[in-house]
Amino acid sequence: MYTIQDVAKKAGVSVATVSRVINNSTKVSEKSRVKVEAAIQELNYQPNLLGRNLRRSETKKILVLLPTLASGFYSKVIKGMDHVASDHGYKLMMSTTRMKKDKEEGYLELLKTKLVDGVIFTRPVIGADELTQYSRQFPIVQCCEYVEGAKVSSVSINDELAGYEAVKYLIKSGHKRIAILTCSADISSRLRLKGYKKILTENNIPIREEYIKDTNYSFKTGIEVTKQLFDLEEPPTAIFTVSDSLAIGAMKSLYSINKTPGSDVAVIGFDNTEIAAMYHPTLSTVAQPRYELGRMAMELLISTIKSGEYNEITHMRLNHELIIRESS
């Protein structure tokens, strides 16, 4: 493998001149530039881009941290991020954290060593104080989920309002026994539960703890907790879930006990993932603008990278949409 010194020797110029040509400096005569480019081509020399980028403190790479690759939710989010990144000359690096704090901290080391220019979290578990400290030194944005109390920019929807409106629709449809399948691990789900409780209280409907099921978003859990709900003396007539996978699990469970979703029991999911319109009956759901969430998070991060103003905190809340289909 040839070195920059070999190129300089071949072209009959100094190493500094070769470096200027590689970095497109104008401080090189046209004659020297032609010699260096010819030598690079003849030797098939590949510049050490890593070292070059470290010296410039720039890699044109952005790290996106996902909790898992198994969820279909993130496909459009990533698509939005990628389009914006490409437009600005950046490339995405994606890694999964499996919701482990030590893995997140390990990936944040890439910022310290300048191997990436910025990081987008989609479901952070790191503590608020620690995340705040990192964001004061490096470009960081939270997308979809965020850490409560962290002074770090974020892009999400108004989850409390989304939960409120979904349950409001069920109440207007005549339901008073409304269950919720939630997930206390995430701020978004806690806010959706808050919206659920708020609209029930406003309509003088008792909040029944047996109708509130803490879950982990999974299809399997949706099946299991729905069976528990229908073992109650007074089961619900409607179920609101904080993910579409939970809702599909709930509907499958209803079929197993000879209940028909949409006619016997109303079901509303969350996210409007692709399966929502494919299942039978088609699933009513709260649509998140997933592409826009990714797009705006990347715009915000790149703006932070370019400005170098890491202490300017922005919280963006995008609009959601309640989509009513056959299941409710």
Coordinates of C-alpha atoms in Angstrom, one line a residue:
M1 CA 0.0 0.0 0.0
Y2 CA 1.4 3.4 -1.1
T3 CA 1.8 6.3 1.3
I4 CA 1.5 10.1 0.9
Q5 CA 5.3 10.1 0.9
D6 CA 5.4 7.8 -2.1
V7 CA 3.0 10.1 -4.0
A8 CA 5.2 13.1 -3.2
K9 CA 8.3 11.3 -4.4
K10 CA 6.6 10.1 -7.6
A11 CA 5.3 13.7 -8.3
G12 CA 8.6 15.3 -7.3
V13 CA 6.9 17.6 -4.8
S14 CA 6.7 18.0 -1.1
V15 CA 4.3 16.0 1.2
A16 CA 2.7 19.3 2.1
T17 CA 1.9 20.0 -1.6
V18 CA 0.3 16.5 -1.9
S19 CA -1.8 17.2 1.2
R20 CA -3.0 20.6 -0.3
V21 CA -4.1 18.9 -3.5
I22 CA -6.0 16.2 -1.6
N23 CA -7.7 18.9 0.5
N24 CA -8.5 21.0 -2.6
S25 CA -6.4 23.9 -1.4
T26 CA -6.1 26.8 -3.8
K27 CA -2.5 27.4 -2.7
V28 CA -1.1 24.9 -5.3
S29 CA 0.1 25.7 -8.8
E30 CA -1.8 24.1 -11.6
K31 CA 1.5 22.4 -12.7
S32 CA 2.0 20.8 -9.3
R33 CA -1.6 19.8 -9.1
V34 CA -1.5 17.9 -12.4
K35 CA 1.7 16.1 -11.3
V36 CA 0.2 15.1 -7.9
E37 CA -3.1 13.9 -9.5
A38 CA -1.2 11.8 -12.0
A39 CA 0.9 10.2 -9.3
I40 CA -2.2 9.5 -7.2
Q41 CA -3.9 7.8 -10.2
E42 CA -0.8 5.8 -11.2
L43 CA -0.1 4.6 -7.7
N44 CA -3.9 4.1 -6.9
Y45 CA -3.3 6.0 -3.7
Q46 CA -6.1 6.1 -1.1
P47 CA -5.9 9.0 1.3
N48 CA -6.4 8.2 5.0
L49 CA -9.8 9.8 5.3
L50 CA -10.1 9.0 9.0
G51 CA -7.0 10.8 10.0
R52 CA -8.0 13.7 7.7
N53 CA -11.4 14.0 9.2
L54 CA -10.1 13.8 12.8
R55 CA -7.7 16.7 12.0
R56 CA -10.7 18.7 10.6
S57 CA -12.9 17.6 13.6
E58 CA -15.4 16.5 11.0
T59 CA -16.5 13.0 9.8
K60 CA -19.8 13.8 7.9
K61 CA -21.2 10.8 9.7
I62 CA -24.2 10.8 12.1
L63 CA -25.0 8.1 14.5
V64 CA -28.7 7.0 15.0
L65 CA -29.4 4.9 18.1
L66 CA -32.4 2.6 17.9
P67 CA -33.7 0.3 20.7
T68 CA -34.2 -2.5 18.2
L69 CA -34.3 -3.3 14.5
A70 CA -37.4 -5.6 15.0
S71 CA -39.9 -2.7 15.2
G72 CA -41.5 -1.6 12.0
F73 CA -42.2 1.8 13.5
Y74 CA -38.7 3.2 12.8
S75 CA -38.6 2.5 9.0
K76 CA -40.2 5.8 8.0
V77 CA -38.4 7.7 10.8
I78 CA -35.1 6.6 9.4
K79 CA -36.2 7.4 5.8
G80 CA -36.8 11.0 6.8
M81 CA -33.5 11.2 8.6
D82 CA -31.6 9.7 5.6
H83 CA -33.1 12.0 3.0
V84 CA -32.1 15.1 5.0
A85 CA -28.7 13.8 5.9
S86 CA -28.0 12.9 2.2
D87 CA -29.1 16.4 1.1
H88 CA -26.4 17.9 3.5
G89 CA -23.7 15.4 2.6
Y90 CA -23.9 13.3 5.7
K91 CA -24.1 9.5 6.0
L92 CA -26.0 7.6 8.6
M93 CA -24.6 5.0 11.0
M94 CA -27.3 3.0 12.8
S95 CA -26.8 0.9 15.9
T96 CA -29.1 -0.8 18.4
T97 CA -28.9 -0.2 22.1
R98 CA -31.4 -3.0 23.3
M99 CA -32.4 -0.4 25.9
K100 CA -29.1 -0.8 27.8
K101 CA -27.5 2.2 29.4
D102 CA -24.0 0.9 29.1
K103 CA -24.4 0.4 25.3
E104 CA -25.6 4.0 25.0
E105 CA -22.7 5.3 26.9
G106 CA -20.3 3.2 24.8
Y107 CA -21.8 4.7 21.6
L108 CA -21.5 8.2 23.0
E109 CA -17.7 7.6 23.2
L110 CA -17.8 8.0 19.4
L111 CA -18.6 11.6 19.9
K112 CA -15.7 12.1 22.3
T113 CA -13.3 10.5 19.9
K114 CA -14.7 12.5 17.0
L115 CA -15.7 9.4 14.9
V116 CA -19.2 10.9 14.4
D117 CA -20.4 14.5 14.2
G118 CA -23.6 14.0 16.1
V119 CA -26.1 11.5 17.6
I120 CA -29.9 11.1 17.4
F121 CA -31.5 9.0 20.2
T122 CA -34.9 7.4 19.3
R123 CA -35.5 5.8 22.7
P124 CA -32.9 6.9 25.3
V125 CA -32.5 5.3 28.7
I126 CA -29.5 7.3 29.9
G127 CA -30.2 9.5 32.9
A128 CA -31.3 13.1 32.4
D129 CA -28.3 14.7 34.1
E130 CA -25.8 12.6 32.1
L131 CA -27.5 13.2 28.8
T132 CA -27.6 16.9 29.6
Q133 CA -23.9 17.0 30.2
Y134 CA -23.1 15.2 26.9
S135 CA -25.4 17.7 25.0
R136 CA -23.5 20.7 26.4
Q137 CA -20.3 19.4 24.6
F138 CA -21.7 17.6 21.6
P139 CA -24.6 17.8 19.1
I140 CA -27.4 15.5 20.3
V141 CA -31.1 15.4 19.5
Q142 CA -33.9 13.1 20.8
C143 CA -36.5 11.8 18.3
C144 CA -39.9 10.3 19.2
E145 CA -39.0 9.4 22.8
Y146 CA -37.1 11.7 25.2
V147 CA -35.7 11.7 28.7
E148 CA -37.9 13.7 31.0
G149 CA -35.9 16.6 32.6
A150 CA -32.9 16.4 30.2
K151 CA -31.9 19.7 28.7
V152 CA -31.6 18.2 25.2
S153 CA -33.4 19.2 22.0
S154 CA -36.3 16.8 21.0
V155 CA -38.8 16.2 18.3
S156 CA -42.0 14.3 19.1
I157 CA -45.8 14.6 19.1
N158 CA -48.1 15.8 21.8
D159 CA -48.6 12.4 23.3
E160 CA -51.0 13.5 26.1
L161 CA -53.3 15.2 23.6
A162 CA -53.1 12.1 21.3
G163 CA -54.2 9.8 24.2
Y164 CA -56.9 12.3 25.2
E165 CA -58.4 12.5 21.7
A166 CA -58.4 8.7 21.1
V167 CA -60.3 8.0 24.3
K168 CA -62.6 11.0 23.7
Y169 CA -63.7 9.4 20.5
L170 CA -64.4 6.1 22.3
I171 CA -66.5 8.0 24.9
K172 CA -68.4 9.8 22.2
S173 CA -69.1 6.4 20.6
G174 CA -70.9 5.4 23.9
H175 CA -68.1 3.6 25.8
K176 CA -67.6 4.0 29.5
R177 CA -65.6 0.8 30.3
I178 CA -62.4 1.7 28.5
A179 CA -59.2 -0.2 29.1
I180 CA -55.7 1.0 28.2
L181 CA -52.6 -1.1 27.4
T182 CA -49.7 1.2 28.2
C183 CA -45.9 1.1 28.9
S184 CA -44.6 2.9 31.9
A185 CA -41.0 2.6 30.7
D186 CA -41.5 5.5 28.1
I187 CA -42.5 9.1 28.6
S188 CA -44.7 9.0 25.5
S189 CA -46.8 6.2 27.0
R190 CA -47.0 7.8 30.4
L191 CA -48.3 10.9 28.7
R192 CA -50.9 8.9 26.7
L193 CA -52.0 7.4 29.9
K194 CA -52.3 10.9 31.4
G195 CA -54.5 12.0 28.5
Y196 CA -56.6 8.8 29.0
K197 CA -57.2 9.7 32.7
K198 CA -57.8 13.3 32.0
I199 CA -60.7 12.7 29.5
L200 CA -62.2 10.1 31.8
T201 CA -62.2 12.5 34.7
E202 CA -63.7 15.3 32.6
N203 CA -66.6 12.9 31.7
N204 CA -67.1 11.7 35.3
I205 CA -66.1 8.2 34.3
P206 CA -64.3 6.3 37.2
I207 CA -60.6 5.5 36.6
R208 CA -60.5 1.7 37.2
E209 CA -57.0 0.4 37.9
E210 CA -57.9 -3.1 36.7
Y211 CA -58.4 -1.5 33.2
I212 CA -54.9 -0.1 33.1
K213 CA -52.4 -2.7 32.0
D214 CA -48.6 -2.0 31.9
T215 CA -47.0 -3.8 29.0
N216 CA -43.9 -3.9 26.8
Y217 CA -45.5 -3.0 23.4
S218 CA -45.4 -6.6 22.1
F219 CA -48.0 -8.5 20.1
K220 CA -47.7 -11.4 22.6
T221 CA -48.3 -9.2 25.6
G222 CA -51.3 -7.7 23.8
I223 CA -52.8 -11.2 23.7
E224 CA -52.0 -12.0 27.3
V225 CA -53.3 -8.8 29.0
T226 CA -56.5 -8.8 26.9
K227 CA -57.3 -12.3 28.2
Q228 CA -56.8 -10.9 31.7
L229 CA -59.2 -8.1 31.0
F230 CA -61.9 -10.5 29.9
D231 CA -61.5 -12.6 33.0
L232 CA -62.8 -9.6 34.9
E233 CA -66.4 -9.7 36.2
E234 CA -67.0 -6.5 34.2
P235 CA -64.7 -6.5 31.2
P236 CA -64.2 -3.4 29.0
T237 CA -66.2 -2.6 25.9
A238 CA -63.3 -0.7 24.4
I239 CA -59.5 -1.0 24.4
F240 CA -57.0 1.8 23.7
T241 CA -53.4 0.7 23.2
V242 CA -50.1 2.7 22.9
S243 CA -48.9 0.7 19.9
D244 CA -50.4 -1.1 16.9
S245 CA -48.6 -4.3 17.8
L246 CA -50.4 -4.3 21.2
A247 CA -53.7 -3.6 19.4
I248 CA -53.3 -6.4 16.9
G249 CA -52.5 -8.8 19.9
A250 CA -55.6 -7.5 21.6
M251 CA -57.8 -8.2 18.6
K252 CA -56.3 -11.7 18.1
S253 CA -57.1 -12.4 21.8
L254 CA -60.7 -11.2 21.3
Y255 CA -61.2 -13.6 18.4
S256 CA -60.0 -16.5 20.7
I257 CA -62.8 -15.8 23.1
N258 CA -65.4 -15.3 20.4
K259 CA -65.5 -11.5 20.5
T260 CA -65.4 -9.6 17.3
P261 CA -63.2 -6.4 17.3
G262 CA -65.2 -3.5 16.0
S263 CA -68.6 -4.8 16.9
D264 CA -68.3 -6.5 20.3
V265 CA -65.3 -4.5 21.5
A266 CA -63.8 -1.3 20.0
V267 CA -60.0 -1.2 19.6
I268 CA -57.7 1.7 18.8
G269 CA -54.0 1.4 18.4
F270 CA -51.1 3.9 18.0
D271 CA -48.5 4.7 15.3
N272 CA -50.3 3.8 12.1
T273 CA -47.7 1.2 11.1
E274 CA -48.2 -0.7 7.9
I275 CA -50.1 -3.6 9.5
A276 CA -52.9 -1.3 10.8
A277 CA -54.5 -1.2 7.4
M278 CA -53.7 -4.9 6.5
Y279 CA -55.3 -6.6 9.5
H280 CA -59.0 -7.7 9.6
P281 CA -60.7 -5.7 10.8
T282 CA -58.6 -2.7 9.7
L283 CA -57.2 -1.0 12.8
S284 CA -58.2 2.5 14.0
T285 CA -55.1 4.2 15.2
V286 CA -53.3 7.4 16.1
A287 CA -50.9 8.2 13.2
Q288 CA -47.6 9.7 14.1
P289 CA -45.9 11.7 11.2
R290 CA -43.0 9.3 11.3
Y291 CA -41.2 10.6 8.2
E292 CA -41.5 14.2 9.4
L293 CA -40.3 13.2 12.9
G294 CA -37.1 11.8 11.4
R295 CA -36.7 14.7 8.9
M296 CA -37.1 17.4 11.6
A297 CA -34.8 15.6 14.0
M298 CA -32.1 15.5 11.4
E299 CA -32.6 19.1 10.3
L300 CA -32.3 20.1 14.0
L301 CA -29.1 18.1 14.5
I302 CA -27.4 19.3 11.4
S303 CA -28.3 22.9 12.3
T304 CA -26.7 22.3 15.7
I305 CA -23.6 20.8 14.2
K306 CA -23.1 23.8 11.8
S307 CA -23.9 26.5 14.4
G308 CA -21.8 24.9 17.2
E309 CA -24.4 26.3 19.7
Y310 CA -25.0 23.2 21.8
N311 CA -26.8 25.0 24.6
E312 CA -29.7 26.2 22.4
I313 CA -32.5 23.8 23.3
T314 CA -35.5 23.3 21.0
H315 CA -38.5 21.1 21.6
M316 CA -40.7 20.5 18.5
R317 CA -44.1 18.9 18.8
L318 CA -45.6 17.7 15.5
N319 CA -49.2 17.1 14.7
H320 CA -50.8 13.6 15.0
E321 CA -54.0 12.3 13.4
L322 CA -56.7 10.0 14.7
I323 CA -57.5 7.5 11.9
I324 CA -60.8 5.7 12.3
R325 CA -61.2 2.3 10.6
E326 CA -63.3 -0.8 11.2
S327 CA -61.9 -1.8 14.6
S328 CA -63.8 1.0 16.4

